PDB file of C-alpha atoms in Angstrom:
ATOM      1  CA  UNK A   1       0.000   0.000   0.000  1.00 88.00           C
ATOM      2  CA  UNK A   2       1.023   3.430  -1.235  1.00 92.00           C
ATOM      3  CA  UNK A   3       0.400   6.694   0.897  1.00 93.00           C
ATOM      4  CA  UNK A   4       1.102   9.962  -0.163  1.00 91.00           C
ATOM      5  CA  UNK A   5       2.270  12.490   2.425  1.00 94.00           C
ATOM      6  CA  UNK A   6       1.588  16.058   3.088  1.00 90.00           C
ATOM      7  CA  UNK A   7       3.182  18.929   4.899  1.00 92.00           C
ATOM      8  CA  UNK A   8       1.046  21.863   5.590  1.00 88.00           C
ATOM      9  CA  UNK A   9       4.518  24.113   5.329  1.00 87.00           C
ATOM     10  CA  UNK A  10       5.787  22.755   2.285  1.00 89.00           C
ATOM     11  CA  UNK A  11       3.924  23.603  -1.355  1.00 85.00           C
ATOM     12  CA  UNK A  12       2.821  20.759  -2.901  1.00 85.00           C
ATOM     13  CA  UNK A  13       3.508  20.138  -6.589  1.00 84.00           C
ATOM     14  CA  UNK A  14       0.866  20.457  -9.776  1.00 81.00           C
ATOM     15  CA  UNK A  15      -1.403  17.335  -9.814  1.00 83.00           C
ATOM     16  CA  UNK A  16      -0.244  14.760 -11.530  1.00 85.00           C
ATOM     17  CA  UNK A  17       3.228  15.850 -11.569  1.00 87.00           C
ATOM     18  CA  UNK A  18       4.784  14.285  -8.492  1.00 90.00           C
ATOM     19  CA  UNK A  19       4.363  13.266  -4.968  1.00 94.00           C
ATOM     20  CA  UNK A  20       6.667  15.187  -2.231  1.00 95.00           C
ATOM     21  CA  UNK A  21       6.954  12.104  -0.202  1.00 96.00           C
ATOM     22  CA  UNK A  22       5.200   8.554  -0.526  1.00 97.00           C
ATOM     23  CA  UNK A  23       5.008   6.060   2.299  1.00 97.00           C
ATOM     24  CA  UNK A  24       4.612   2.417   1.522  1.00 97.00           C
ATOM     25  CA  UNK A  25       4.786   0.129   4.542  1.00 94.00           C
ATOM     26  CA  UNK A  26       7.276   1.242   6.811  1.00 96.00           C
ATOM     27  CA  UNK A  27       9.726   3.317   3.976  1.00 98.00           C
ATOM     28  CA  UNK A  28       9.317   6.531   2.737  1.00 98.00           C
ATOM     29  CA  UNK A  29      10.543   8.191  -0.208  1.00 98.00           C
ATOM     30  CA  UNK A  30      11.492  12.072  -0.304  1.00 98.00           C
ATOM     31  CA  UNK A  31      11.167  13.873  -3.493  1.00 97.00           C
ATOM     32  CA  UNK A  32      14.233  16.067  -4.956  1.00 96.00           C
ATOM     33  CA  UNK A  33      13.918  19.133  -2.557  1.00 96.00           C
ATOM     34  CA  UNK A  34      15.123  22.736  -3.586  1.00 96.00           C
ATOM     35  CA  UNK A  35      14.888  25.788  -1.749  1.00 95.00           C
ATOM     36  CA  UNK A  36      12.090  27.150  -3.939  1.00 91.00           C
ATOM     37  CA  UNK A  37       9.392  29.321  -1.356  1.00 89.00           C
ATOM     38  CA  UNK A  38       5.534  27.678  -1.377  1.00 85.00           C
ATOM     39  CA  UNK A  39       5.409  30.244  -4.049  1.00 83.00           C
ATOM     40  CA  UNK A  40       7.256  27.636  -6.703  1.00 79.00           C
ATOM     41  CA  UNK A  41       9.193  30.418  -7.785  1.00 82.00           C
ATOM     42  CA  UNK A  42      11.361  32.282  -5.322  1.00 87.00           C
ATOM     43  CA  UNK A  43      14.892  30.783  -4.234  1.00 88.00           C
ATOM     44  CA  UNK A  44      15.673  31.178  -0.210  1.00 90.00           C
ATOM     45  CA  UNK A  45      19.102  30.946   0.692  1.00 91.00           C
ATOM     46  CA  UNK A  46      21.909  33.062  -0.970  1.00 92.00           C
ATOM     47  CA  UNK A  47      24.820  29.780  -0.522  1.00 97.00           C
ATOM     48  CA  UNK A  48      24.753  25.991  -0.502  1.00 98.00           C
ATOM     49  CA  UNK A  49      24.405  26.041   3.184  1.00 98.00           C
ATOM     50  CA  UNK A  50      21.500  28.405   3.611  1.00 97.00           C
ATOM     51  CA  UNK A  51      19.848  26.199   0.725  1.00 97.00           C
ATOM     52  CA  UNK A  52      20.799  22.913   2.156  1.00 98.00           C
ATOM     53  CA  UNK A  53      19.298  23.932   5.400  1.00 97.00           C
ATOM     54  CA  UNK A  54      16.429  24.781   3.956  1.00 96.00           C
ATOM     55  CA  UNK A  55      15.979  21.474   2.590  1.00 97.00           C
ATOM     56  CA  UNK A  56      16.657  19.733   5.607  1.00 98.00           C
ATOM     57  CA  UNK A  57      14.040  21.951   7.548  1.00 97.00           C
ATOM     58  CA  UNK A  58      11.581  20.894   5.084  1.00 96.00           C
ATOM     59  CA  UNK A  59      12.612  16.972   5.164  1.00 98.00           C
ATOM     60  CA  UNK A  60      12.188  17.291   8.642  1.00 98.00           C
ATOM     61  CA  UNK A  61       8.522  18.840   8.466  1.00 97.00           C
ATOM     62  CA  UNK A  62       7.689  15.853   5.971  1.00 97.00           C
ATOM     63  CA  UNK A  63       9.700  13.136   7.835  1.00 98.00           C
ATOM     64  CA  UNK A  64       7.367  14.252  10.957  1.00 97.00           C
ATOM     65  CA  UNK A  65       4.087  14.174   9.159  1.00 97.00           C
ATOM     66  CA  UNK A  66       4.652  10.214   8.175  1.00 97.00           C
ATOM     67  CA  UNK A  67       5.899  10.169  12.167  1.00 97.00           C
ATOM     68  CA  UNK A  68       9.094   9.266  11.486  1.00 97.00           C
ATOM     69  CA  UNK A  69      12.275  11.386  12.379  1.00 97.00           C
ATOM     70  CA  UNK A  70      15.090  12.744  10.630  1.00 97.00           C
ATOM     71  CA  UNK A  71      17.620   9.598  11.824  1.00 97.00           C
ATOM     72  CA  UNK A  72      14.819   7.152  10.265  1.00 98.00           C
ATOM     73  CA  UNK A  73      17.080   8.627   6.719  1.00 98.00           C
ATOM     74  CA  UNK A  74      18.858   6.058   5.571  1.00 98.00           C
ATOM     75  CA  UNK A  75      20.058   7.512   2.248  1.00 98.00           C
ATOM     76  CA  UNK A  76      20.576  11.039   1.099  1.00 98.00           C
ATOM     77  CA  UNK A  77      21.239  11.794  -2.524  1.00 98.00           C
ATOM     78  CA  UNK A  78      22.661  15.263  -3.237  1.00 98.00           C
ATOM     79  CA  UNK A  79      23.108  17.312  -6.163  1.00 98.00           C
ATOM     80  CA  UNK A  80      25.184  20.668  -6.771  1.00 98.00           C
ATOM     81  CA  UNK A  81      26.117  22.433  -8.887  1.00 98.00           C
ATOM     82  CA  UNK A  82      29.134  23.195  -7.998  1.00 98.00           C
ATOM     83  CA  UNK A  83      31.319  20.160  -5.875  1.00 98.00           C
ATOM     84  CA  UNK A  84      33.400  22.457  -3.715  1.00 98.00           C
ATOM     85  CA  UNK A  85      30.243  23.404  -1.725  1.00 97.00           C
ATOM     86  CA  UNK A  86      30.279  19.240   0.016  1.00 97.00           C
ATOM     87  CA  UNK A  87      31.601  21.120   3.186  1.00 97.00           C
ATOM     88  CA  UNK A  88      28.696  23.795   3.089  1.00 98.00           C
ATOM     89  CA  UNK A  89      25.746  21.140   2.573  1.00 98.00           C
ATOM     90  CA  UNK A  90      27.553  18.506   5.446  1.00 97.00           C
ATOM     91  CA  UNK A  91      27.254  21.523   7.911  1.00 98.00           C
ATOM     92  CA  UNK A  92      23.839  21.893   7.444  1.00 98.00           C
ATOM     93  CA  UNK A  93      23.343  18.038   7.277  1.00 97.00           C
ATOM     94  CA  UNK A  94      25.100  18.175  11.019  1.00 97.00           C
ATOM     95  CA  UNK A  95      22.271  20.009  12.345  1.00 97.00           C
ATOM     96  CA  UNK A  96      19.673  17.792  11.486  1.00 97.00           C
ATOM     97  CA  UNK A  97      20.937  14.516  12.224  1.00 96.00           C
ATOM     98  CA  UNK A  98      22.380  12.515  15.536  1.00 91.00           C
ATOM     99  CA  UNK A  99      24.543   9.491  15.665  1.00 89.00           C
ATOM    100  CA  UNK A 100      25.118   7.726  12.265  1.00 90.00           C
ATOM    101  CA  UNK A 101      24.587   9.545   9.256  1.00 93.00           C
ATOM    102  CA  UNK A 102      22.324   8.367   6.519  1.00 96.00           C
ATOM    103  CA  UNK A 103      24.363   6.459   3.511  1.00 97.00           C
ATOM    104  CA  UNK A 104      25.194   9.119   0.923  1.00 97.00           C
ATOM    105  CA  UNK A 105      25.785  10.515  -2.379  1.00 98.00           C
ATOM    106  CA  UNK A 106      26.855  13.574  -3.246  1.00 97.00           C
ATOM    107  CA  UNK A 107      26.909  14.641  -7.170  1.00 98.00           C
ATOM    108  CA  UNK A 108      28.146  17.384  -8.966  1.00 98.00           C
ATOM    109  CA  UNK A 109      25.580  18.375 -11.975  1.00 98.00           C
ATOM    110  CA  UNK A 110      26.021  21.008 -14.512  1.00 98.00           C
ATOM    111  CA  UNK A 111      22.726  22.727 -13.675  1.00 97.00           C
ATOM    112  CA  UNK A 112      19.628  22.458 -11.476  1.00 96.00           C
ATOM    113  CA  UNK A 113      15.840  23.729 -12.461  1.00 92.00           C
ATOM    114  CA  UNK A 114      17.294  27.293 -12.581  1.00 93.00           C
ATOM    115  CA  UNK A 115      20.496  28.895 -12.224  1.00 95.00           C
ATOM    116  CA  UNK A 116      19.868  30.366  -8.158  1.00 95.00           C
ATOM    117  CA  UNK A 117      19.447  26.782  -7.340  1.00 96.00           C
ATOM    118  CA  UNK A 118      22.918  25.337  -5.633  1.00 97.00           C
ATOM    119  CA  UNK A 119      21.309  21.787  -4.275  1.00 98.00           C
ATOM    120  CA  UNK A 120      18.443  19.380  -4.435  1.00 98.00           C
ATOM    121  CA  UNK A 121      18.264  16.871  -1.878  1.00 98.00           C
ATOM    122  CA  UNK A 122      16.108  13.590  -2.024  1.00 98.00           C
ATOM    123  CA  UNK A 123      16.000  10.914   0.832  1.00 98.00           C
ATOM    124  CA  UNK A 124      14.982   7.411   1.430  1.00 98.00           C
ATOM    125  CA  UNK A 125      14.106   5.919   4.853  1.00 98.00           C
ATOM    126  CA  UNK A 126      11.993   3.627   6.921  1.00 98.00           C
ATOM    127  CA  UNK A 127       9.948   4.649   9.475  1.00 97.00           C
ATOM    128  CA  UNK A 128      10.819   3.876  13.564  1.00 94.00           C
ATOM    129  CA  UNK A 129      14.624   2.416  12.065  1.00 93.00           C
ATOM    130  CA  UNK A 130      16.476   5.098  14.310  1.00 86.00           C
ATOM    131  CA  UNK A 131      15.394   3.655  17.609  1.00 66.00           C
ATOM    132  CA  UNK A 132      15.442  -0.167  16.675  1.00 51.00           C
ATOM    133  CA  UNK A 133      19.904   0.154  16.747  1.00 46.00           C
TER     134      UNK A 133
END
């Protein structure tokens, strides 16, 4: 069984278009998150960090509506445009996780949906995984 998820402080996508975040059975998949406002059109954040911490803040707010919890990540995949900004997006990673970190990959792309955009996150995890270890 499939079950879309919503977060009240997130903007959801066009119909038909894509899902934010899908549960099925105990995993849950996160969509590629910018740092695009609810308004789909204005970027927050003027670096990688700002943006990354964005992302993360709205992970969490999606991660909590499923009730799951940031540490119930087990993989991060993350895009930039521009590789020397890893350290920028791990710092804002540290504040949102505890303990072991999610597997990850981190990708260097030559552009995102429009040029203000530095990173896109997406995540994979199972729900309640954090406190079975």
């Amino acid at each position: 069984m499939r079950k879309r998820i919503y977060c009240n402080q997130v903007a959801e996508p066009p119909e038909k278009t894509w899902s934010n975040m899908v549960v099925s059975d105990d995993f849950f998949f996160i969509s590629g998150f910018t740092a695009r406002d609810n308004d789909g059109v204005t970027i927050n954040g003027a670096d990688a960090y700002q943006q990354a911490k964005i992302i993360f803040e709205k992970m969490q707010c999606y991660t909590t509506a499923a009730g799951a919890s940031m540490n119930d990540i087990l993989k991060l995949t993350i895009f930039v445009t521009n590789i020397a900004d890893n350290e920028s997006v791990w710092r804002a990673r540290a504040e949102f996780f505890e303990g072991d970190f999610p597997a990850c990959s981190l990708v260097q792309v030559a552009a995102l949906a429009t040029p203000e955009i530095f990173v896109e996150i997406e995540a994979i995890g199972r729900i309640g995984c954090s406190s079975s270890y």
